[in-house]
mmCIF file of C-alpha atoms in Angstrom:
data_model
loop_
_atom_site.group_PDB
_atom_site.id
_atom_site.type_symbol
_atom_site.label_atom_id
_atom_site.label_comp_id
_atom_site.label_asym_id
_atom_site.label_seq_id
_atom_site.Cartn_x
_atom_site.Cartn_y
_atom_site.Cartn_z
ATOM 1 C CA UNK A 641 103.020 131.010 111.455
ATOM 2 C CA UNK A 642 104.118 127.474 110.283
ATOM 3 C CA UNK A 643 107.531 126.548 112.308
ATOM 4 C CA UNK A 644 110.724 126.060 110.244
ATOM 5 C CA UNK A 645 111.470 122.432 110.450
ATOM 6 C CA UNK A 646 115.314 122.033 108.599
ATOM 7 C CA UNK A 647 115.030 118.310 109.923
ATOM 8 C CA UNK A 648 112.034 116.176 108.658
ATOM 9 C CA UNK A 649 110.117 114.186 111.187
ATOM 10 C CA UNK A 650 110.635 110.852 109.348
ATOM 11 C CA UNK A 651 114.291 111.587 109.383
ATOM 12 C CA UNK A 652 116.024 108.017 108.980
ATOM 13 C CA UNK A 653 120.553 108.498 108.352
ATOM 14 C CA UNK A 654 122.279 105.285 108.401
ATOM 15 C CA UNK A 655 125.222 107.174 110.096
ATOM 16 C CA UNK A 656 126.561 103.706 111.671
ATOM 17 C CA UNK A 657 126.919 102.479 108.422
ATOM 18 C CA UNK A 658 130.298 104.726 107.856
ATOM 19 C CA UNK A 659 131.351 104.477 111.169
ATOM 20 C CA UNK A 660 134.685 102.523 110.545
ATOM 21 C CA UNK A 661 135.561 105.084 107.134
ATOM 22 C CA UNK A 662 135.078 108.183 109.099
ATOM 23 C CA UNK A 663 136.593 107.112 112.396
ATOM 24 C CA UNK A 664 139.858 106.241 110.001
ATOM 25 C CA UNK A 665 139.583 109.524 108.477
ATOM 26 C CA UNK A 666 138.978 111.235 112.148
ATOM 27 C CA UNK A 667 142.264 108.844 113.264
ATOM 28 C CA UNK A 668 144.204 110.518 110.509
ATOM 29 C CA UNK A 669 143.133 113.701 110.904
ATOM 30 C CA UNK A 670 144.466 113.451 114.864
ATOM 31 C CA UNK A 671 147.818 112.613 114.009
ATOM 32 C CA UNK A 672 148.258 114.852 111.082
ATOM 33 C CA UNK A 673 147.399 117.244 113.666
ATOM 34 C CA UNK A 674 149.815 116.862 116.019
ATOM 35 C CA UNK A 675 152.613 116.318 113.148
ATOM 36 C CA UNK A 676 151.534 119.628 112.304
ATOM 37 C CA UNK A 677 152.026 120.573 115.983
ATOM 38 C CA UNK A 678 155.567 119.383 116.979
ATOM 39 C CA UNK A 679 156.742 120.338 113.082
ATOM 40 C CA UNK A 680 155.612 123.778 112.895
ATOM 41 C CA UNK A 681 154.864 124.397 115.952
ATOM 42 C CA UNK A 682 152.404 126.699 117.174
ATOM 43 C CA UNK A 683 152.718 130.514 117.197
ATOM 44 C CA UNK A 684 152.839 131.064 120.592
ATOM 45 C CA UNK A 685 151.642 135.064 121.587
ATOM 46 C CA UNK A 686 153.460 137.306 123.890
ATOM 47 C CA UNK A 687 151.212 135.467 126.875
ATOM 48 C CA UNK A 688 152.901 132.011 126.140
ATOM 49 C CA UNK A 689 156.234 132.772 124.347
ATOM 50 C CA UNK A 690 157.440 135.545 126.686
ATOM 51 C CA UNK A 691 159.138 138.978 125.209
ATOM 52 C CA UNK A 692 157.858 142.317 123.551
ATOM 53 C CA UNK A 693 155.099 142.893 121.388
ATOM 54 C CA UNK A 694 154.796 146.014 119.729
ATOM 55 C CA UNK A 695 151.498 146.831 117.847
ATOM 56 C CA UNK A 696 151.598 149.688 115.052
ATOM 57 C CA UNK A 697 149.721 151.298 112.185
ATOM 58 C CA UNK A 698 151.384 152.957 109.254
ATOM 59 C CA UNK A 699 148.303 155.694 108.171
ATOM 60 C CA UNK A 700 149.756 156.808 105.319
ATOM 61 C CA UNK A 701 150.569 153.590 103.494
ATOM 62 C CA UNK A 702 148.270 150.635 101.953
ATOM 63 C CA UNK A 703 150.796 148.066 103.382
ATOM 64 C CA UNK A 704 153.102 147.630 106.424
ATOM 65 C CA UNK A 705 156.824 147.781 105.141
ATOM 66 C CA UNK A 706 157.128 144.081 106.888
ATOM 67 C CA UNK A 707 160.881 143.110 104.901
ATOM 68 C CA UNK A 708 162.237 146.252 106.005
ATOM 69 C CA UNK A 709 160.844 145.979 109.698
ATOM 70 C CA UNK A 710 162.319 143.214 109.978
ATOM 71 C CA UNK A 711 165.581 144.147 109.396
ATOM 72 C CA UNK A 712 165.410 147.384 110.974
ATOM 73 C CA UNK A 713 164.371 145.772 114.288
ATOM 74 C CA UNK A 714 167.098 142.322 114.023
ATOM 75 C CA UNK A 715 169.517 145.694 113.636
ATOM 76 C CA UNK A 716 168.831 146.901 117.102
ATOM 77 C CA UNK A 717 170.306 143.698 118.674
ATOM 78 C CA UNK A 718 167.145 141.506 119.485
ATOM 79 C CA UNK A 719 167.774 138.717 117.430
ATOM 80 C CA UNK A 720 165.352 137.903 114.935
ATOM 81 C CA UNK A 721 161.604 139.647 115.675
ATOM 82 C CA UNK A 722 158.323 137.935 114.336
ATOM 83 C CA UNK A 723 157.104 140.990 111.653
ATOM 84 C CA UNK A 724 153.557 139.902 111.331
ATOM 85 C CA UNK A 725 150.432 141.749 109.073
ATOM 86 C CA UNK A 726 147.114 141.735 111.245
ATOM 87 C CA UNK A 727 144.195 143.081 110.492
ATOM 88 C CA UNK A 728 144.288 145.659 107.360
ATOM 89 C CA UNK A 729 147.221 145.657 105.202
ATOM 90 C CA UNK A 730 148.719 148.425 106.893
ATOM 91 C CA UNK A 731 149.020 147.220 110.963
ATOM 92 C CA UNK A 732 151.541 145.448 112.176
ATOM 93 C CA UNK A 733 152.962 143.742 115.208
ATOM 94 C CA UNK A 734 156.194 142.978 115.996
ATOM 95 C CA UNK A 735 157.716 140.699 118.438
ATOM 96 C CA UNK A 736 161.173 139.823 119.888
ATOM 97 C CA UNK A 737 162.211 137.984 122.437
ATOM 98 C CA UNK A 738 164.221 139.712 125.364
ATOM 99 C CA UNK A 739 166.463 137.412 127.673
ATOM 100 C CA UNK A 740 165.208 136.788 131.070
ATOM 101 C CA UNK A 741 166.965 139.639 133.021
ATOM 102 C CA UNK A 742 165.445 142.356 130.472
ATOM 103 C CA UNK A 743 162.101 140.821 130.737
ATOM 104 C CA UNK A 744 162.344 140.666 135.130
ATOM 105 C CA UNK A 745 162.828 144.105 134.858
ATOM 106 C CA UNK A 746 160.072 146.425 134.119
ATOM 107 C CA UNK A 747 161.827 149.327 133.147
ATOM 108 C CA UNK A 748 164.411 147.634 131.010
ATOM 109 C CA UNK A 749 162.193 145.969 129.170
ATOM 110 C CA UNK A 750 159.896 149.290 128.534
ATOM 111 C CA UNK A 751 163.000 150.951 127.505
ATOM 112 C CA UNK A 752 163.783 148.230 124.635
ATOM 113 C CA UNK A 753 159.935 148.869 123.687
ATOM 114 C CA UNK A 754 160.776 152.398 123.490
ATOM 115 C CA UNK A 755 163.980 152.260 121.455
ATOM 116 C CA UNK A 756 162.336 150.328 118.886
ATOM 117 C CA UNK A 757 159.194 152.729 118.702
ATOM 118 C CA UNK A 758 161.820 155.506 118.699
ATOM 119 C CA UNK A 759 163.514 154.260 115.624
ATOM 120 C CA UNK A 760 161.125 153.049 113.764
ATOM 121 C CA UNK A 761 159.601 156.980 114.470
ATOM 122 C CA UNK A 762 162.675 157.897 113.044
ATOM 123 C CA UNK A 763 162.489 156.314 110.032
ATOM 124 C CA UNK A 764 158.981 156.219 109.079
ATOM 125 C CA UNK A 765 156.760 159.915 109.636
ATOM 126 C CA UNK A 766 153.406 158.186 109.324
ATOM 127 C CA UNK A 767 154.254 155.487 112.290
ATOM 128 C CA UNK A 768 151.336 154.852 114.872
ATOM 129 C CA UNK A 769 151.614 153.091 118.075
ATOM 130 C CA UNK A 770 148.855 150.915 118.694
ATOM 131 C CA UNK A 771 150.411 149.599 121.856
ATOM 132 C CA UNK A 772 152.838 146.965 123.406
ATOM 133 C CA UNK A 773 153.095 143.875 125.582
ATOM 134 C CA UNK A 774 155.796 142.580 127.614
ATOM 135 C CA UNK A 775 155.785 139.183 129.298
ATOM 136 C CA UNK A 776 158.822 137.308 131.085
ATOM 137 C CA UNK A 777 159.984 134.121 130.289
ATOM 138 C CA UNK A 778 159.573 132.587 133.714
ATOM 139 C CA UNK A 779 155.608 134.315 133.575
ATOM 140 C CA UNK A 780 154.796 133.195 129.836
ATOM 141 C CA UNK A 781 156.080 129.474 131.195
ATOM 142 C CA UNK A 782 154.013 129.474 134.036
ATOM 143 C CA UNK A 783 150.978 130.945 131.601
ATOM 144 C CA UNK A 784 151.486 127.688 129.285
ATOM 145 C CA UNK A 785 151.944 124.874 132.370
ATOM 146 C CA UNK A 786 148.503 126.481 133.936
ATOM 147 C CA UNK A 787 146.774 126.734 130.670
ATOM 148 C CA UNK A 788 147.558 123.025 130.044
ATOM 149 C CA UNK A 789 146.132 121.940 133.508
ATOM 150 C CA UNK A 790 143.641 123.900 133.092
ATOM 151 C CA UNK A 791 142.498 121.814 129.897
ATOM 152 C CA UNK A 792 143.569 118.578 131.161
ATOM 153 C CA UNK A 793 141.540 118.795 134.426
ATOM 154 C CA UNK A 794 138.680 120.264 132.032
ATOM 155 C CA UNK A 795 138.600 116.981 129.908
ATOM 156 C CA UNK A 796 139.769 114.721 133.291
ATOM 157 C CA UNK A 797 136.619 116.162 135.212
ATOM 158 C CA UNK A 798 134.353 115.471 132.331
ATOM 159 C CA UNK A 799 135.320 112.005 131.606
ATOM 160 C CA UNK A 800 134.396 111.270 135.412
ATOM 161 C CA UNK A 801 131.193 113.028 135.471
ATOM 162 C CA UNK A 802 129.909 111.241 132.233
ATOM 163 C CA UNK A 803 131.335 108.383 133.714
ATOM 164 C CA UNK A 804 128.944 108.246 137.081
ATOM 165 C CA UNK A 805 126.059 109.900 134.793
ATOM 166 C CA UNK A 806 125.979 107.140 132.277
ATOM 167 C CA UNK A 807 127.900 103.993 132.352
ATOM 168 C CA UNK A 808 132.263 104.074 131.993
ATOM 169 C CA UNK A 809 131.527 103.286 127.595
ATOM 170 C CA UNK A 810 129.875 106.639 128.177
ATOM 171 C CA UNK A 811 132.961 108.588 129.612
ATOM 172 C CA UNK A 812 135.769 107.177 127.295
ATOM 173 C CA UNK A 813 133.527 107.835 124.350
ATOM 174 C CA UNK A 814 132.791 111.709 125.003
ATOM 175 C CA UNK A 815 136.587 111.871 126.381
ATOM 176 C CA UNK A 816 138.151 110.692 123.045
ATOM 177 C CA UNK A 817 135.717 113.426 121.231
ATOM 178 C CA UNK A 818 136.662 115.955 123.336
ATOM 179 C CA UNK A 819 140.505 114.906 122.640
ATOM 180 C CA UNK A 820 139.744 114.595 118.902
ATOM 181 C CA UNK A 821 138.115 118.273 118.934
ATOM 182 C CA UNK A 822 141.095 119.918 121.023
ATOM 183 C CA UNK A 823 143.378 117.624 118.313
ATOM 184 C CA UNK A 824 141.804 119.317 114.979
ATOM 185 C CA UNK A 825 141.644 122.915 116.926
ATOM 186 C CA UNK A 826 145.250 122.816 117.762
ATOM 187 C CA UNK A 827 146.118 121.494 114.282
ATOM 188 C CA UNK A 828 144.601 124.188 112.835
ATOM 189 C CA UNK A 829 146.401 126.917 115.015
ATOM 190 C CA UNK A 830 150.105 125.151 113.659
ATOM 191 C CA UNK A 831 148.802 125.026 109.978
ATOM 192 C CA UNK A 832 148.058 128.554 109.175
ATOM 193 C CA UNK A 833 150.175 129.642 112.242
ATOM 194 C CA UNK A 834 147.355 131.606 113.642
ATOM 195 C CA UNK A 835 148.703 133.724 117.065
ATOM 196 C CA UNK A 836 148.271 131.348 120.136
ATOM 197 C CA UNK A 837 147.291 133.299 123.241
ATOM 198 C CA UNK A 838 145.530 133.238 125.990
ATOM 199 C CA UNK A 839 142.307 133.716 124.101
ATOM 200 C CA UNK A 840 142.492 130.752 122.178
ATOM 201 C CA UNK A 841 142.761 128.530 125.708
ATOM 202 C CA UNK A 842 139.402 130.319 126.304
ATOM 203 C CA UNK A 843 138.188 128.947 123.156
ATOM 204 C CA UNK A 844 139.105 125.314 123.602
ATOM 205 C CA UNK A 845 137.256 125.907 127.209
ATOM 206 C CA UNK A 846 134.149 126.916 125.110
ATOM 207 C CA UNK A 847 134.814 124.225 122.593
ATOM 208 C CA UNK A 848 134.916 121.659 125.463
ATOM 209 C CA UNK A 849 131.434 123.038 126.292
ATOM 210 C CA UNK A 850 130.097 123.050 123.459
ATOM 211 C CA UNK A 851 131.113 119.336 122.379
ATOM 212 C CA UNK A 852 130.754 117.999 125.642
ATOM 213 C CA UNK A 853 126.651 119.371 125.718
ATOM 214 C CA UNK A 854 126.128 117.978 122.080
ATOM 215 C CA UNK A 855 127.090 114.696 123.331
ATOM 216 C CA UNK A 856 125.274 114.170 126.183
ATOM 217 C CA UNK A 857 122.248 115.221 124.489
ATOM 218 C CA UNK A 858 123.371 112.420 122.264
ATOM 219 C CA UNK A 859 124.104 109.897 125.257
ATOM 220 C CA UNK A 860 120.827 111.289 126.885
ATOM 221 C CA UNK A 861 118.454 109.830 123.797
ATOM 222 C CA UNK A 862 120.786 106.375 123.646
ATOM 223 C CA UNK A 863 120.415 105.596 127.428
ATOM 224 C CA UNK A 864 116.503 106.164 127.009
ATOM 225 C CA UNK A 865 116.362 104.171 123.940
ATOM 226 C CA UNK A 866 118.639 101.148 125.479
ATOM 227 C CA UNK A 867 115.593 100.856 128.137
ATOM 228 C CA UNK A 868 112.998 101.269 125.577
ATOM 229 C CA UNK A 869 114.395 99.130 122.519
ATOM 230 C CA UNK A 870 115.966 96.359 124.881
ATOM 231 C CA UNK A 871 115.759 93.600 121.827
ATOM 232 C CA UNK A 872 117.213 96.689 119.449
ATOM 233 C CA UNK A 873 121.074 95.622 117.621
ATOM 234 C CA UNK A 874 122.856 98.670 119.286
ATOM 235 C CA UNK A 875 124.022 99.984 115.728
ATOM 236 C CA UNK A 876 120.568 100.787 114.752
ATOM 237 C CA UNK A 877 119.182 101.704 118.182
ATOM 238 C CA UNK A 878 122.314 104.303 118.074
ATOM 239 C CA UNK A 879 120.943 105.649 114.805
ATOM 240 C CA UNK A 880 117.677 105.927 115.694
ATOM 241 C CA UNK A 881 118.826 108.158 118.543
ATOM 242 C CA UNK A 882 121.104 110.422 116.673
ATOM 243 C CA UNK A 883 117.946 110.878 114.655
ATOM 244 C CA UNK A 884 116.102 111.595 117.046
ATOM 245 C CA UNK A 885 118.586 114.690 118.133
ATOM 246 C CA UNK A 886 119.178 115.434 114.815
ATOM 247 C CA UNK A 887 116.827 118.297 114.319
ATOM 248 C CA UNK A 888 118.234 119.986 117.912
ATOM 249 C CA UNK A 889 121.978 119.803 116.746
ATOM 250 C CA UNK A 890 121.426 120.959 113.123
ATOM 251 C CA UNK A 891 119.295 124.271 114.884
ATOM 252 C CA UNK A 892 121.852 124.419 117.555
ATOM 253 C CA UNK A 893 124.744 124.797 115.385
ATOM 254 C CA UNK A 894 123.206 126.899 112.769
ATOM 255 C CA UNK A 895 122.119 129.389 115.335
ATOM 256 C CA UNK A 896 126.009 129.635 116.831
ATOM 257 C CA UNK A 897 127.580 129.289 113.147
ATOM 258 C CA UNK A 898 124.979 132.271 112.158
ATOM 259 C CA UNK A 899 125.999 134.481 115.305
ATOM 260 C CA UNK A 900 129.934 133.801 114.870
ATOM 261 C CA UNK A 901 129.715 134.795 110.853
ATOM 262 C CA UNK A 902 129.792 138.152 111.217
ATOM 263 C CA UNK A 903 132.563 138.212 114.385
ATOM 264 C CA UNK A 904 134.523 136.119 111.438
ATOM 265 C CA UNK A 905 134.113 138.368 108.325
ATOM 266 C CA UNK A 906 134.109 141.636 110.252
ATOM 267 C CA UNK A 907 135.383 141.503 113.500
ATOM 268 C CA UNK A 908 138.440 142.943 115.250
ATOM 269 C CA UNK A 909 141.396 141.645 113.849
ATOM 270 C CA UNK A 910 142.576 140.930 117.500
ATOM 271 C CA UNK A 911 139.656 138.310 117.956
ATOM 272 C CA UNK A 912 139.710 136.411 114.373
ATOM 273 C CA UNK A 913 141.905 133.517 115.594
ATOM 274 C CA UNK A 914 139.503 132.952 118.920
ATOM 275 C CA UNK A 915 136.591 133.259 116.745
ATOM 276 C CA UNK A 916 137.956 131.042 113.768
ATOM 277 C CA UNK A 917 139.196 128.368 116.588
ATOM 278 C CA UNK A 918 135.343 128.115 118.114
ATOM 279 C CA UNK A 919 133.746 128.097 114.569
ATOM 280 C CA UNK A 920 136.084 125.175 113.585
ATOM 281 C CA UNK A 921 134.991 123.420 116.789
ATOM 282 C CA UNK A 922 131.200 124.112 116.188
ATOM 283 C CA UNK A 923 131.720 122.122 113.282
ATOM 284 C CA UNK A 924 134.191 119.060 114.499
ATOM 285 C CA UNK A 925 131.934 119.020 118.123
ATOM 286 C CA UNK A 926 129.039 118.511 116.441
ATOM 287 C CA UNK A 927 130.701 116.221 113.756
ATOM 288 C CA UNK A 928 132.183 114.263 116.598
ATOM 289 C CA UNK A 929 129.287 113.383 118.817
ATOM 290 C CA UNK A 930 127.904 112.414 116.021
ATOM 291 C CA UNK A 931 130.738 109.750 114.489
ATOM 292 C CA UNK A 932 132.730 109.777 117.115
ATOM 293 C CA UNK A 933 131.165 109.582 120.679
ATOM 294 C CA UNK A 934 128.251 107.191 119.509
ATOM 295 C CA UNK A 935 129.847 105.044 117.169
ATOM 296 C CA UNK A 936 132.992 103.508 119.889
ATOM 297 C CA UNK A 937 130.054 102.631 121.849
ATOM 298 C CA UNK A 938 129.499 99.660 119.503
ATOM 299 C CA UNK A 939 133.617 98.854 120.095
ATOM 300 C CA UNK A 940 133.201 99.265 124.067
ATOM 301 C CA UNK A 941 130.709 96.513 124.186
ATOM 302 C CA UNK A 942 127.807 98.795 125.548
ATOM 303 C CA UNK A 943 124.770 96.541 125.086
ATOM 304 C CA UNK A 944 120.950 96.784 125.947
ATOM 305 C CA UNK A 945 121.867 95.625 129.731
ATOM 306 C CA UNK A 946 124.061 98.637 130.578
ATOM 307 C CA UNK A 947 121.686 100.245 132.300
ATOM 308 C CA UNK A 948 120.150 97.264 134.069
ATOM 309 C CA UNK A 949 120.277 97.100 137.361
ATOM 310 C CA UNK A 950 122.764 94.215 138.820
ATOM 311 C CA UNK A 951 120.805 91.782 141.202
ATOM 312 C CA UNK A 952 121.750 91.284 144.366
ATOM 313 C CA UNK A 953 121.616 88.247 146.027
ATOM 314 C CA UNK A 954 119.413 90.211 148.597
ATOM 315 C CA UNK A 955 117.000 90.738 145.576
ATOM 316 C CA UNK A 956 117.438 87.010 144.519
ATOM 317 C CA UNK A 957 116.376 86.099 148.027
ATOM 318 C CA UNK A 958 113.246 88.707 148.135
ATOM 319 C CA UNK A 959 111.902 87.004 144.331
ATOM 320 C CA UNK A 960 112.100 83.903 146.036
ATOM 321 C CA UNK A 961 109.792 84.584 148.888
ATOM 322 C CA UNK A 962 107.558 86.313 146.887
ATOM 323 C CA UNK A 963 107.431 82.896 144.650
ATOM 324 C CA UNK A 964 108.580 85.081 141.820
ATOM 325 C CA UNK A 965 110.943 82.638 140.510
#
C-alpha cells in the first residue's frame, strides 16, 4: 500500500519571503481583535456574567417566539434578559441578571427561575424546560479573575520553559504566537457574539497546546539546523526547517480539522462555540508557528552561534595547554 504523501519530499516554500506582509496583516488582525473586544464586548455566559439562565424548547412551533420573550420576561421586573436562539430554531435560552442579594440566596433566586418558567407556562401550552443556571455575581467574578490567571500563568510558564529549552529569541517568539492565537480566538468570540463560558477557557487551554507543540516542533528542526548549517543566512536556514516540518503540520492539522468537522456541522448546540473556538485556533496555531514564531527570530538577532557554547576562560586555559591555539 503506497503511503499518502500530501507534502512532496522536494518541498522548497519561500515562506520568509512574506514575512514582513503577513506579520502586518497578523499585527492588524491583533488589534482589530481587541477593538472588537472592548467595543462589543464579549458575551459573557451565566459562569462569567453572573444571573439566571433558563433553557427551553417550544415543541410545537418551527421558531422560538424570541420578540415576545423578551418582553414578557423585561415585564416581570428583571430588567432587560438576553433572548437568544441556540441550536434548532425552536430552543431558546434566556438570561437576566438578578442583583447580588437574589443571586446569594439559593432559594430566591430558584424562585425568580420559577416565576418566569411559570409564566411563560402560562402563556405558551407547548413550553419545555430544558433546564436553568444560576450563578452570583461575587462567584461569576471570581470565575473570570481565575480563568484569566489561569491563562496568563499558562502562556507565563511556557515562555520560561521555551526559554531554558532553547535560547530567550525562542521564548518571546512562541509567547507572541501564543498571544496572537488567544488575540484572533477572543476576537472571534466578540464578532459573532458567540456565548463565553467556561468551556471556551478550556478551549484556549487546548489552543495553547496545540500552538505551543506546533512550534516547538518548529524550534526543534531550527536549533538542529543552526548546528548543522552554521555558514546558512538564518532566513533560508528558517525555511528550510519549516520545510522540513511541513509534511507533519499539514497531517497534523488535517487529522484534528477532519475529527472536529463533524462536532462542527452536527454537534450539540451547547458545544458549537468550544468547538468553533479550537477549529479557528487549529488554523491560526498552525498559521502562526509558521509566520509568526519563526519569522521574529530573524528580528531577535538569533544567529548560527546561539547555540554555541560560551568559552570559559577555564576552557581558554585547557586549549592552551593542549597547544590547541
Amino acid at each position: 500500500m503506497k503511503l499518502l504523501k500530501l507534502v512532496p519530499d522536494d518541498t522548497n516554500i519561500k515562506f520568509l519571503k512574506w514575512r514582513v506582509p503577513f506579520f502586518v496583516v497578523s499585527i492588524l488582525l491583533i488589534a482589530a481583535s481587541w477593538a472588537l473586544v472592548a467595543t462589543k464586548g464579549l458575551n459573557y455566559g451565566v459562569d462569567f456574567a453572573g444571573g439566571l439562565e433558563v433553557r427551553a424548547t417550544f415543541t410545537q412551533s418551527e421558531e422560538a417566539p424570541v420578540t415576545e420573550l423578551r418582553s414578557q420576561v423585561e415585564a416581570l421586573g428583571y430588567g432587560s434578559p438576553v433572548v437568544q436562539r441556540f441550536g434548532e430554531d425552536n430552543q431558546v435560552s434566556i438570561r437576566v441578571r438578578l442583583s447580588d442579594e437574589i443571586s446569594a440566596d439559593k432559594e430566591a433566586a430558584q424562585e425568580a427561575a420559577n416565576e418566569i418558567v411559570r409564566a411563560l407556562q402560562a402563556e405558551y401550552s407547548d413550553f419545555r424546560l430544558d433546564g436553568n443556571d444560576n450563578v452570583s455575581g461575587k462567584v461569576s467574578g471570581e470565575f473570570r479573575q481565575t480563568a484569566l490567571y489561569a491563562l496568563l500563568a499558562a502562556m507565563a510558564a511556557i515562555a520560561l520553559y521555551i526559554w531554558i529549552r532553547f535560547e530567550w529569541q525562542f521564548g518571546v517568539g512562541a509567547l507572541f504566537a501564543l498571544f496572537h492565537d488567544v488575540s484572533l480566538t477572543l476576537g472571534m468570540f466578540a464578532l459573532f457574539q458567540l456565548e463565553f463560558s467556561l468551556q471556551i477557557i478550556a478551549a484556549i487551554l487546548a489552543i495553547i497546546g496545540y500552538s505551543l507543540n506546533d512550534t516547538i516542533v518548529v524550534y526543534d528542526r531550527i536549533r538542529e539546523n543552526l548546528k548543522k548549517f552554521r555558514k546558512m543566512p538564518l532566513p533560508e536556514l528558517l525555511d528550510l526547517s519549516v520545510n522540513e516540518t511541513l509534511a507533519r503540520t499539514v497531517m497534523t492539522s488535517l487529522t484534528l480539522f477532519v475529527a472536529l468537522l463533524p462536532l462542527l456541522l452536527f454537534g450539540p448546540a451547547s458545544l458549537f462555540g468550544m468547538v468553533a473556538g479550537i477549529t479557528l485556533g487549529l488554523f491560526v496555531g498552525t498559521y502562526s508557528s509558521v509566520y509568526m514564531a519563526a519569522p521574529i527570530l530573524v528580528w531577535l538577532g538569533v544567529t548560527s552561534d546561539s547555540f554555541v557554547p560560551t568559552e570559559t576562560v577555564l576552557d581558554q586555559q585547557e586549549k592552551k595547554a593542549r597547544g590547541l591555539v
